[in-house]
GROMACS .gro file of C-alpha atoms in nm:
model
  414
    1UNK     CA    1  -5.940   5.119  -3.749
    2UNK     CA    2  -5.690   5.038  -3.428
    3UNK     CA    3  -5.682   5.309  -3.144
    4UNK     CA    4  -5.384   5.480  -3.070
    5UNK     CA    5  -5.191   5.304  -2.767
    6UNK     CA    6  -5.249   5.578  -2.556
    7UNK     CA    7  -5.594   5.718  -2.650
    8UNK     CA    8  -5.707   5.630  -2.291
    9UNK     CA    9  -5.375   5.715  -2.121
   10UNK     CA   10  -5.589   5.917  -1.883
   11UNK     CA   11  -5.749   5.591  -1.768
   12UNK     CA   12  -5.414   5.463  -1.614
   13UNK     CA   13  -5.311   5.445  -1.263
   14UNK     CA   14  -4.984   5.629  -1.189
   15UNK     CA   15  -4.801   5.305  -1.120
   16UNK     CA   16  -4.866   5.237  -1.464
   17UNK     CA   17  -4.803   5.516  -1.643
   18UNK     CA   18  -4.509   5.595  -1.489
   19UNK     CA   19  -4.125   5.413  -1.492
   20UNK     CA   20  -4.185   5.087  -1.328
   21UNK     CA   21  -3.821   5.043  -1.180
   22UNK     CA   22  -3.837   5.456  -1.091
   23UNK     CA   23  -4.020   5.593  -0.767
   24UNK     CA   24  -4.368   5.632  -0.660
   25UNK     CA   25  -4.466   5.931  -0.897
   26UNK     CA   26  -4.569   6.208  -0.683
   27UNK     CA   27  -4.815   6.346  -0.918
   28UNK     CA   28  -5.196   6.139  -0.952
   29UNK     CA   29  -5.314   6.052  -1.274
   30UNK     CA   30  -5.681   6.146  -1.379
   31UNK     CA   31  -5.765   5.772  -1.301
   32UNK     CA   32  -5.595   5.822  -0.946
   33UNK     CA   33  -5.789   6.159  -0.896
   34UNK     CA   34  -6.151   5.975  -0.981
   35UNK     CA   35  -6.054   5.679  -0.768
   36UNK     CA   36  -5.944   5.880  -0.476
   37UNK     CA   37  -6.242   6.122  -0.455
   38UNK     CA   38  -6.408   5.820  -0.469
   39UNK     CA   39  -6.276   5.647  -0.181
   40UNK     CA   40  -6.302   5.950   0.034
   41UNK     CA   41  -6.695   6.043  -0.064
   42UNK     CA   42  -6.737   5.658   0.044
   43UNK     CA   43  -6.506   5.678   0.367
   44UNK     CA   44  -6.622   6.005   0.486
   45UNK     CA   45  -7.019   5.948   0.414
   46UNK     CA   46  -7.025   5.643   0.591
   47UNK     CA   47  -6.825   5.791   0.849
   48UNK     CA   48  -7.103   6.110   0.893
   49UNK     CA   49  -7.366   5.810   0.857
   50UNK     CA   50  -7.294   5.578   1.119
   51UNK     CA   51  -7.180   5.886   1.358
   52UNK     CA   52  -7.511   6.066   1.315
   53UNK     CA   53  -7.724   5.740   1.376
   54UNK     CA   54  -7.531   5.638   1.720
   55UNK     CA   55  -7.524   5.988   1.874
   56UNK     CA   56  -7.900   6.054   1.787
   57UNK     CA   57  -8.238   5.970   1.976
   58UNK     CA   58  -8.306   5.650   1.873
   59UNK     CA   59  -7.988   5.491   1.758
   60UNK     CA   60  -7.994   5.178   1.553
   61UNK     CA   61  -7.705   4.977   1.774
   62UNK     CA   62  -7.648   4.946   2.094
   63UNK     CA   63  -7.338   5.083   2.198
   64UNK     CA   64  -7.274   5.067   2.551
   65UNK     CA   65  -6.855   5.074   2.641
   66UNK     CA   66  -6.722   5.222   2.936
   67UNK     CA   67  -7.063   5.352   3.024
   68UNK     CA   68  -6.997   5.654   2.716
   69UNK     CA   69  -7.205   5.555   2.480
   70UNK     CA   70  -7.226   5.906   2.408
   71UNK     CA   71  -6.902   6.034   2.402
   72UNK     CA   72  -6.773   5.723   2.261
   73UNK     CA   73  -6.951   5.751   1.992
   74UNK     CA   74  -6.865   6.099   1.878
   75UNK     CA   75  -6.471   6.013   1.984
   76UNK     CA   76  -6.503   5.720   1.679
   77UNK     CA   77  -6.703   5.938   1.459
   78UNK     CA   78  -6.320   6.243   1.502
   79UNK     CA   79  -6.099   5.934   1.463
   80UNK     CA   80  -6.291   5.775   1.177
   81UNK     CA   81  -6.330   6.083   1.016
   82UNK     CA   82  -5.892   6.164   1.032
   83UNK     CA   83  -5.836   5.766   0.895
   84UNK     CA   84  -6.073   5.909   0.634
   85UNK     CA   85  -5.906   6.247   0.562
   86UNK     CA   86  -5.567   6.011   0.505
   87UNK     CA   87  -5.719   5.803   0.227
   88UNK     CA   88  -5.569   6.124  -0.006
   89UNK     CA   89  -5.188   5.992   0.070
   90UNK     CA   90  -5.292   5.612   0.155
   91UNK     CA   91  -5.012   5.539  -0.180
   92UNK     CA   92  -4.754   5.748  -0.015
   93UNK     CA   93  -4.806   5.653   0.347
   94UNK     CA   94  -4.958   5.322   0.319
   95UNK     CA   95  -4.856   5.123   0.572
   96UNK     CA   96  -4.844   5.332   0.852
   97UNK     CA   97  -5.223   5.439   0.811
   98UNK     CA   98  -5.297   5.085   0.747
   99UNK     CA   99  -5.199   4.979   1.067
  100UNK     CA  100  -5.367   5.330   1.204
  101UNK     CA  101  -5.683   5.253   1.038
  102UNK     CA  102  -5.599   4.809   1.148
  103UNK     CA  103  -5.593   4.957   1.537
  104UNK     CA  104  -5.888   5.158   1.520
  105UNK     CA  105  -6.094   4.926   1.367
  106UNK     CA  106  -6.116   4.703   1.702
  107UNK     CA  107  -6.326   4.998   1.877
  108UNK     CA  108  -6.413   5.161   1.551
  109UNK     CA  109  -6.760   5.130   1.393
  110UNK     CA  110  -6.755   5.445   1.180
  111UNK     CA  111  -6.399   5.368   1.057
  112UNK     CA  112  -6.543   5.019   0.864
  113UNK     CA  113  -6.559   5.171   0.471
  114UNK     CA  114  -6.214   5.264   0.567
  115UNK     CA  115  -6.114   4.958   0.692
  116UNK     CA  116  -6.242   4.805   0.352
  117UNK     CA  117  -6.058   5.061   0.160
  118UNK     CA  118  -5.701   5.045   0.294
  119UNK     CA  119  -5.739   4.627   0.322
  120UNK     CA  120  -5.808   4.670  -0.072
  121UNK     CA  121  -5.502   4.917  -0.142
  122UNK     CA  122  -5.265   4.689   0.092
  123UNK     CA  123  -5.360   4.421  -0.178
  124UNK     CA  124  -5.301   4.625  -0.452
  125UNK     CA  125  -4.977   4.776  -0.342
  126UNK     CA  126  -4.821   4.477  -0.120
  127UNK     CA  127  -4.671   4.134  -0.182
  128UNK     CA  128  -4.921   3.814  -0.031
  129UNK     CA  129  -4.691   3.760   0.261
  130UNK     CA  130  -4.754   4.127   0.397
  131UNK     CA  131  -5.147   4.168   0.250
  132UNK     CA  132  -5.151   3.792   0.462
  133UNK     CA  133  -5.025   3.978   0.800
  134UNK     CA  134  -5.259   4.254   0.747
  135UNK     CA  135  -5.555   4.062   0.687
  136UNK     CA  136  -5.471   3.855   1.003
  137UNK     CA  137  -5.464   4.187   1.167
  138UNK     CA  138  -5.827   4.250   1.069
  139UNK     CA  139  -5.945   3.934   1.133
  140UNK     CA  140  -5.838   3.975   1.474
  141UNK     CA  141  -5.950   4.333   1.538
  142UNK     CA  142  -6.341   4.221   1.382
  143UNK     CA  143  -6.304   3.979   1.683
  144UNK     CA  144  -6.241   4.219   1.884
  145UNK     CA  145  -6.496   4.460   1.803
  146UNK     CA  146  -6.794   4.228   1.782
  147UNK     CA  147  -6.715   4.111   2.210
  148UNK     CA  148  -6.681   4.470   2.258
  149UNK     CA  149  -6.996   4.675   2.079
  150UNK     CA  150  -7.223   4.405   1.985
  151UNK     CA  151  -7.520   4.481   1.800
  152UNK     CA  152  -7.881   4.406   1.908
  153UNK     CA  153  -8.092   4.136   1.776
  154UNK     CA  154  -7.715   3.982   1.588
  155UNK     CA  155  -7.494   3.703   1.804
  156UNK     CA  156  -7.136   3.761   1.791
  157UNK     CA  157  -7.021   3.524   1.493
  158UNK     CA  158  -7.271   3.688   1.295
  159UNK     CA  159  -7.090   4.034   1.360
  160UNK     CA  160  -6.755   3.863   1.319
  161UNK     CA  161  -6.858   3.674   1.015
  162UNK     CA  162  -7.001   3.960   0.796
  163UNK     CA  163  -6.678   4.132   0.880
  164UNK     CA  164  -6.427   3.904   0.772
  165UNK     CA  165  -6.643   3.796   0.474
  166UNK     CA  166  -6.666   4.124   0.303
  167UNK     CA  167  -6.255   4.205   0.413
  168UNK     CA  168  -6.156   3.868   0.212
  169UNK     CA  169  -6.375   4.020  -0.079
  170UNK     CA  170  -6.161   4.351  -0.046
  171UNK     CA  171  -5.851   4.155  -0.033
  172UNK     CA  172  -5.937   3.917  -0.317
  173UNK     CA  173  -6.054   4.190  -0.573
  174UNK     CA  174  -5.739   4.361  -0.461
  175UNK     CA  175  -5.514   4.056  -0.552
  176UNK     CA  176  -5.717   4.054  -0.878
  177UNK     CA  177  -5.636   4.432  -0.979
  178UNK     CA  178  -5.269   4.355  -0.837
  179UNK     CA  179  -5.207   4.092  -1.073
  180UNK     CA  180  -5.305   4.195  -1.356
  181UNK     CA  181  -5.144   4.533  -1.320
  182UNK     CA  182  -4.810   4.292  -1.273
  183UNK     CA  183  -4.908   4.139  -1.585
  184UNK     CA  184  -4.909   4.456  -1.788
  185UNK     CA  185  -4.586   4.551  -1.686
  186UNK     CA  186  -4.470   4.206  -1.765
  187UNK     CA  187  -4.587   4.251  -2.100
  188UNK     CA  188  -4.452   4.584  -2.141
  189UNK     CA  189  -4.079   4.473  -1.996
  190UNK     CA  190  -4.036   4.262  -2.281
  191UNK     CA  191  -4.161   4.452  -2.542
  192UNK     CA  192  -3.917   4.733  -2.460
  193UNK     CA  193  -3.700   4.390  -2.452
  194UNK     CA  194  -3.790   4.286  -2.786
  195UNK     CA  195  -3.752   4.677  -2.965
  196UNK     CA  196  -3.411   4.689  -2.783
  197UNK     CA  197  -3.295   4.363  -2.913
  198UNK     CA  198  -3.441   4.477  -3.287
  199UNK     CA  199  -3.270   4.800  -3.247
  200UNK     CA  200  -2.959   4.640  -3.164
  201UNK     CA  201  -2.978   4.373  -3.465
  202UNK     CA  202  -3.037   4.671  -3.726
  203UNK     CA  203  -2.716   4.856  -3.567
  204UNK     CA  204  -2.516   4.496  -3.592
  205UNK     CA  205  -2.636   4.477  -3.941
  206UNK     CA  206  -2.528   4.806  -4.051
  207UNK     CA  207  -2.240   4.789  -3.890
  208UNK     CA  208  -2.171   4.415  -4.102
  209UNK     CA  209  -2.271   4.595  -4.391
  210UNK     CA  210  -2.056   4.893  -4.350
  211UNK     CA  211  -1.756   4.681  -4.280
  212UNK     CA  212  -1.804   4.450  -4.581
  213UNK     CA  213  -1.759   4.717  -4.801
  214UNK     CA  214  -1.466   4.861  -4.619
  215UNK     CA  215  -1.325   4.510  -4.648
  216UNK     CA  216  -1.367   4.536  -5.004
  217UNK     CA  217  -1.246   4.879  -5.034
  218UNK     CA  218  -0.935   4.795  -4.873
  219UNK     CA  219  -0.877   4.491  -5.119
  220UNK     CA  220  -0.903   4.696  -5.400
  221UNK     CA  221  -0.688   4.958  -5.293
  222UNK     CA  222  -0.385   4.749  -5.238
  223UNK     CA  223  -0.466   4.582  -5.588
  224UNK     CA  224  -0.374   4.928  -5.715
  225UNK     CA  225  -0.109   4.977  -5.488
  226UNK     CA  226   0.025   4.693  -5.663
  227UNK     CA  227   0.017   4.808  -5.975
  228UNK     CA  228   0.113   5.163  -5.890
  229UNK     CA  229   0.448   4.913  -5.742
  230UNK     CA  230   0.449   4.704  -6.084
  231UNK     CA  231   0.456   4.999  -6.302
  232UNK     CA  232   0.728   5.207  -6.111
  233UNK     CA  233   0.961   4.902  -6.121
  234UNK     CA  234   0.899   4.885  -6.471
  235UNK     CA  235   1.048   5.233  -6.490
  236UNK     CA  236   1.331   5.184  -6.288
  237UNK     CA  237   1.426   4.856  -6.448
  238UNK     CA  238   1.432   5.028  -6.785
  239UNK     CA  239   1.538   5.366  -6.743
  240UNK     CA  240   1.663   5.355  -7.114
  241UNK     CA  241   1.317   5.265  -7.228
  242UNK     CA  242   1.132   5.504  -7.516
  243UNK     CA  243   0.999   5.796  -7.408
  244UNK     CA  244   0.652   5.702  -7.517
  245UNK     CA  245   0.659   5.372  -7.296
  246UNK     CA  246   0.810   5.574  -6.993
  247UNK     CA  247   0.542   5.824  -7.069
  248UNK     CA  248   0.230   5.574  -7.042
  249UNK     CA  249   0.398   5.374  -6.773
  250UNK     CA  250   0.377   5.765  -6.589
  251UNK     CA  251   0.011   5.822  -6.701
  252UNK     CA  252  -0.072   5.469  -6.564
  253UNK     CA  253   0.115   5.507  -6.221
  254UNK     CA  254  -0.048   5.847  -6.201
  255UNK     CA  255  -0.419   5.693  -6.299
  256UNK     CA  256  -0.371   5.442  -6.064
  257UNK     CA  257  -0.217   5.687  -5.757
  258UNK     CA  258  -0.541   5.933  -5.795
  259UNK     CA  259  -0.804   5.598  -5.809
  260UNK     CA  260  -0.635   5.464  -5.461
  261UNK     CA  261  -0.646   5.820  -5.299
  262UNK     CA  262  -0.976   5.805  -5.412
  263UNK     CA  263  -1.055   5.487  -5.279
  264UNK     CA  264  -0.883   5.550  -4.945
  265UNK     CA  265  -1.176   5.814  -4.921
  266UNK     CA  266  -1.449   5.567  -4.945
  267UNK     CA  267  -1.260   5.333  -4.708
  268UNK     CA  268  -1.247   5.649  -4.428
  269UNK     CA  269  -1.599   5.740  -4.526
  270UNK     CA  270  -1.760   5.367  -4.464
  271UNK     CA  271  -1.523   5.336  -4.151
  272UNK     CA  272  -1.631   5.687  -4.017
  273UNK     CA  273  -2.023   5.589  -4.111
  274UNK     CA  274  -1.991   5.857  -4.313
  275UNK     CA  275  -2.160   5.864  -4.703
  276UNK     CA  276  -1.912   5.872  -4.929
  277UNK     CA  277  -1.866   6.154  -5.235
  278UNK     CA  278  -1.790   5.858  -5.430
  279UNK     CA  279  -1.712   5.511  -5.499
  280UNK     CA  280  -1.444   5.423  -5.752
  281UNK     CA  281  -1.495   5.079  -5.926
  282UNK     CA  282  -1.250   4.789  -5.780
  283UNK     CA  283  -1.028   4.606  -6.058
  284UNK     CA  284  -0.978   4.314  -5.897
  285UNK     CA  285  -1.236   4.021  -6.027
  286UNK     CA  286  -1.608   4.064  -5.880
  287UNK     CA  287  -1.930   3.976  -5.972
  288UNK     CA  288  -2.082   4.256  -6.141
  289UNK     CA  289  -2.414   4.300  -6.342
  290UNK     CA  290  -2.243   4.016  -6.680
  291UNK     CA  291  -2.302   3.777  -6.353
  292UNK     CA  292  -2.649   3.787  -6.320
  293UNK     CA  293  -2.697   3.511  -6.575
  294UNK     CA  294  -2.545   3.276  -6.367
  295UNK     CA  295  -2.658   3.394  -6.062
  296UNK     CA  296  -3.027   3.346  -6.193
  297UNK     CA  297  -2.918   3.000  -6.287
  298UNK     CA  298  -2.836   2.892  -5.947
  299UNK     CA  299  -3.176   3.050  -5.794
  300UNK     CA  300  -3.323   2.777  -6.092
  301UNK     CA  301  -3.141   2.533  -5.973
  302UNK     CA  302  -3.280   2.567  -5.621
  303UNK     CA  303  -3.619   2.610  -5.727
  304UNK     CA  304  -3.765   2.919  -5.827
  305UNK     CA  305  -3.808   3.057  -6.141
  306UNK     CA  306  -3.650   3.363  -6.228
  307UNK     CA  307  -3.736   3.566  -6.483
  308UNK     CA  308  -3.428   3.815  -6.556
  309UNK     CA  309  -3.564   4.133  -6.815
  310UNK     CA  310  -3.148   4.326  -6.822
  311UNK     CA  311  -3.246   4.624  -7.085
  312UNK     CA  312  -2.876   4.758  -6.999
  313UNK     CA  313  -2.585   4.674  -7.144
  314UNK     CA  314  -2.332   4.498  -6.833
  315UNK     CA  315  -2.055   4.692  -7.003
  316UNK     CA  316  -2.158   5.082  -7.036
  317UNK     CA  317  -2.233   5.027  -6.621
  318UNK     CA  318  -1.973   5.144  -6.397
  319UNK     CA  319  -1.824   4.846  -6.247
  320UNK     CA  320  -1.842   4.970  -5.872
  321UNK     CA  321  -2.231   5.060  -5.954
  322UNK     CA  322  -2.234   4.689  -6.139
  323UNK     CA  323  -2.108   4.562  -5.820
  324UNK     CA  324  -2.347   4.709  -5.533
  325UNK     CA  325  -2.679   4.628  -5.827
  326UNK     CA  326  -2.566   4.229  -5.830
  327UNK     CA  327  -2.524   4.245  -5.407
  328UNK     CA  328  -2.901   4.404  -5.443
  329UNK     CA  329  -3.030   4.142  -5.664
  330UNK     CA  330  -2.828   3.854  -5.487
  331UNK     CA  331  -2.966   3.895  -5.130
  332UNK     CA  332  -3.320   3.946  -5.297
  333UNK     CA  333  -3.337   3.648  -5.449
  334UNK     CA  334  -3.173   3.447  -5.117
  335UNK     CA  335  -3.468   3.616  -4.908
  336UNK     CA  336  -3.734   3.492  -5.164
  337UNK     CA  337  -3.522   3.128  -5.146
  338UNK     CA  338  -3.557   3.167  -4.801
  339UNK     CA  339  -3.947   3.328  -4.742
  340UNK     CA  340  -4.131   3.200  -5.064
  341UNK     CA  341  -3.895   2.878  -5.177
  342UNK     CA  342  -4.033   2.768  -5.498
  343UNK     CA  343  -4.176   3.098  -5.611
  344UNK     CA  344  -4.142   3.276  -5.947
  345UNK     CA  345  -3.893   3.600  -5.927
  346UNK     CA  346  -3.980   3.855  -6.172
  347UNK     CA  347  -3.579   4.048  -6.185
  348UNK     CA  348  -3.565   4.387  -6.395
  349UNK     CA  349  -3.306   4.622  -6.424
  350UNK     CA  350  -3.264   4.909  -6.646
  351UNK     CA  351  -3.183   5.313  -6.660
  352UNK     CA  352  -2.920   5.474  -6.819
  353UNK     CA  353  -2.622   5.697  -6.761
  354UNK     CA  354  -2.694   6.046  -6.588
  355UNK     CA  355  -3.098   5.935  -6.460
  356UNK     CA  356  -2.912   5.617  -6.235
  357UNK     CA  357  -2.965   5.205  -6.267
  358UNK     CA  358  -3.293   5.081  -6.151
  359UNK     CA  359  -3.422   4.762  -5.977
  360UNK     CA  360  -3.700   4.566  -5.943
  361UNK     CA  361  -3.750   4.224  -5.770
  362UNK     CA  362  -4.124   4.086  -5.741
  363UNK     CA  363  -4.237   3.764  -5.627
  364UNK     CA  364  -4.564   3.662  -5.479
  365UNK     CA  365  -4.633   3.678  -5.120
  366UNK     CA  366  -4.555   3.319  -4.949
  367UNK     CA  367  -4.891   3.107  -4.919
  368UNK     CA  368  -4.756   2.841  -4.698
  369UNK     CA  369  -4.561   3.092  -4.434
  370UNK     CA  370  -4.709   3.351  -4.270
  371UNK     CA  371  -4.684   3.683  -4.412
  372UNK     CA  372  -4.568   3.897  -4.095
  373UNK     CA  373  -4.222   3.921  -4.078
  374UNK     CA  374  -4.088   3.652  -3.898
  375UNK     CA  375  -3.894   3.786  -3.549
  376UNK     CA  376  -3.545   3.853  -3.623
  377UNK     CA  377  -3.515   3.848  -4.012
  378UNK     CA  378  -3.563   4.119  -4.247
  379UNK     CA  379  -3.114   4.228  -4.135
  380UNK     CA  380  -3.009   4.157  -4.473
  381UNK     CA  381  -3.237   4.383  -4.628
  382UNK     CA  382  -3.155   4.669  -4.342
  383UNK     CA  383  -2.830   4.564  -4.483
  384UNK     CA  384  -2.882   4.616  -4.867
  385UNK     CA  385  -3.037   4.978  -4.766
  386UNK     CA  386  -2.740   5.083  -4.589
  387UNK     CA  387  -2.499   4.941  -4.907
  388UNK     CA  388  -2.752   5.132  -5.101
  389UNK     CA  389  -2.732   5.452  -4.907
  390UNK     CA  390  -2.374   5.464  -4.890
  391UNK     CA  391  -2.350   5.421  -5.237
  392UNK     CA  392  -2.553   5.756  -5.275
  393UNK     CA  393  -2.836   5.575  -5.401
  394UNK     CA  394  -3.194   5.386  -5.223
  395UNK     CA  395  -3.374   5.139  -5.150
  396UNK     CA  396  -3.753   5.019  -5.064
  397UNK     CA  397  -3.906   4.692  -4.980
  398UNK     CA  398  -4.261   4.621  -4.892
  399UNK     CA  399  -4.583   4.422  -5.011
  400UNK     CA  400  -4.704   4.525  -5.335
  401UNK     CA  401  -5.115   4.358  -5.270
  402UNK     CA  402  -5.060   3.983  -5.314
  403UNK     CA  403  -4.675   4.008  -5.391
  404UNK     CA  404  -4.352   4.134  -5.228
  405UNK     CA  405  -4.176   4.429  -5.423
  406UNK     CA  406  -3.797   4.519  -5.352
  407UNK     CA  407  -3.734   4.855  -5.586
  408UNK     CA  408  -3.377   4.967  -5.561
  409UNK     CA  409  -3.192   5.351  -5.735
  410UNK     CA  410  -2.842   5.337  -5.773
  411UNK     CA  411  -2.643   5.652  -5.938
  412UNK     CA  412  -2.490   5.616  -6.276
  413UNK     CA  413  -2.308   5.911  -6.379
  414UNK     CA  414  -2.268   6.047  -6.755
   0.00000   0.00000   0.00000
């Protein structure tokens, strides 16, 4: 089983865990707090170290500057032991104790774990061109140093070599940490990128969904505006008609004023991205479920074989409920066409009036493509759910073991 993404949260630096394109956070991470204490055990001990071997009896280098060895000595041993105390804000204030800590370290023998430690963070922290000017500064100050407190029994390019050897390995392990902590947020950029972008395609395709239908919606109600305009002409043509012709011609206009009301409703609704109380069934010609016979012909005809199982009759189904179940079964079968060309489409639809319409499209998984969902796709079936929810109804898609299953519930009214 995967970990969570941020089981080990605690492990981050700050500059990680926090907003990359916000401020320095003020507040260390657990990670920070290990790495600091750390750095300042190191700093500090070698600091108390080096001190407590130059002031005592039989000293291990000879220090002789100024003629005060002595007081020399315990002068670096105060300084190195502030630059120490200031490795707890070296994020906040770096460069201004790096260049503290870069000055000292010409006189400084106590201050050299420091040193190591702030020409690390400068790495980690700075672009090349300013960890390049700082490690120039150190190179120069380990010059320094090694004309002005030599060491016995070690020449003065030995002193200056060790040095600048084990500052390059501070700066390169710094560069390392750097980069790769640039890498992670480069990963992380774009996949907030990419789950924008996705977001933004599902909102585009509900939005193209919900407008469809408005379209539609707004076809069929001036299809009974027409006839609403058909049938009172009628009437005022013939005002001498019978009164059982005037009287039907009245039920009709009246029939056909309370459907467009109604149908205004949905229009408003869908517009609004608001569900709907209900969808009246459009008059005008459109495919409905006594289409799916040819549209299972033309999925033949490009190749896979569909096996339609209707136990409905086309007829008892509310057309606008007809309508939204042939849409369902129409974009199903183009995303098998397009995912799994050549596979065989098992199509089933059934219920009955007062449990709702049912629907089933199964096809194996695609052996030849790769089962993940390809980047960008899967909009037509976000949508089908949204036809499907404003409809009052739902829909689910998903793999079924070694096939893909898209189950569909649309109401159907007594």
């Amino acid at each position: 089983m995967g970990r969570s993404p941020t089981e080990y949260r605690w492990l981050w630096p700050s500059a990680l865990a926090a907003d990359p394109s916000g401020p320095l956070p003020a507040r260390r991470s657990a990670r920070d707090w290990m790495v600091d204490v750390h750095c300042f055990v190191l700093a500090f001990g070698f600091t108390i170290l080096i001190t407590n071997d130059l002031v005592g009896p039989d000293p291990s280098t000879a220090v002789e500057w100024l003629g005060m060895s002595t007081w020399s000595s315990m002068t670096d041993g105060v300084v190195s032991a502030v630059a120490a105390f200031g490795l707890w804000w070296r994020r906040r204030f770096l460069m201004p104790l790096a260049i503290f800590v870069g000055l000292l370290s010409f006189v400084s023998i106590a201050s050299w774990m420091t040193q190591l430690i702030m020409v690390f963070t400068v790495a980690v922290h700075r672009r090349f061109g300013i960890m390049a000017a700082y490690m120039s500064l150190t190179v120069v100050g380990n010059a320094v140093f090694a004309l002005m407190r030599p060491e016995i029994g070690v020449t003065h390019w030995e002193t200056f070599g060790w040095g600048v050897a084990m500052a390059t390995i501070a700066a390169l392990w710094g560069m390392l940490v750097r980069s790769r902590r640039l890498l992670m947020l480069t990963w992380r950029e774009r996949a907030e990128r990419a789950e924008a972008e996705q977001q933004l395609r599902v909102s585009q395709a509900r939005a193209l969904e919900r407008t469809r239908i408005a379209r539609e919606m707004h076809d069929v109600l001036a299809h009974r505006i027409s006839l609403l305009s058909l049938h009172a002409g009628a009437l005022e043509f013939r005002p001498g008609a019978p009164p059982e012709e005037i009287a039907g011609a009245a039920a009709v206009v009246r029939a056909n004023a309370h459907q467009a009301l109604q149908d205004l409703r949905t229009v408003i609704g869908v517009l609004r991205a608001g569900q709907s109380d209900e969808q009246q069934a459009p008059e005008r010609p459109q495919p409905t479920l006594s289409a799916l016979p040819a549209l299972a012909d033309e999925s033949r005809a490009a190749g896979n074989r569909v096996r339609l199982e209707l136990t409905i009759d086309p007829e008892t189904v509310p057309v606008a409920a007809g309508r939204d179940a042939y849409r369902i079964i129409q974009e199903g079968l183009t995303n098998v066409r397009k995912h799994a060309p050549g596979a065989s489409v098992h199509v089933v639809v059934g219920g009955e009036a007062g449990d709702g319409m049912t629907i089933g499209i199964r096809n194996p998984m695609p052996v030849t493509v790769p089962a993940a969902p390809i980047p960008g796709t899967g909009v037509g079936l976000i949508g089908l759910g949204e036809r499907a929810r404003l409809a009052g109804g739902r829909l689910t898609h998903g793999r079924d073991g070694d096939h893909f299953m898209l189950t569909a519930w649309l109401p159907w009214p007594a």
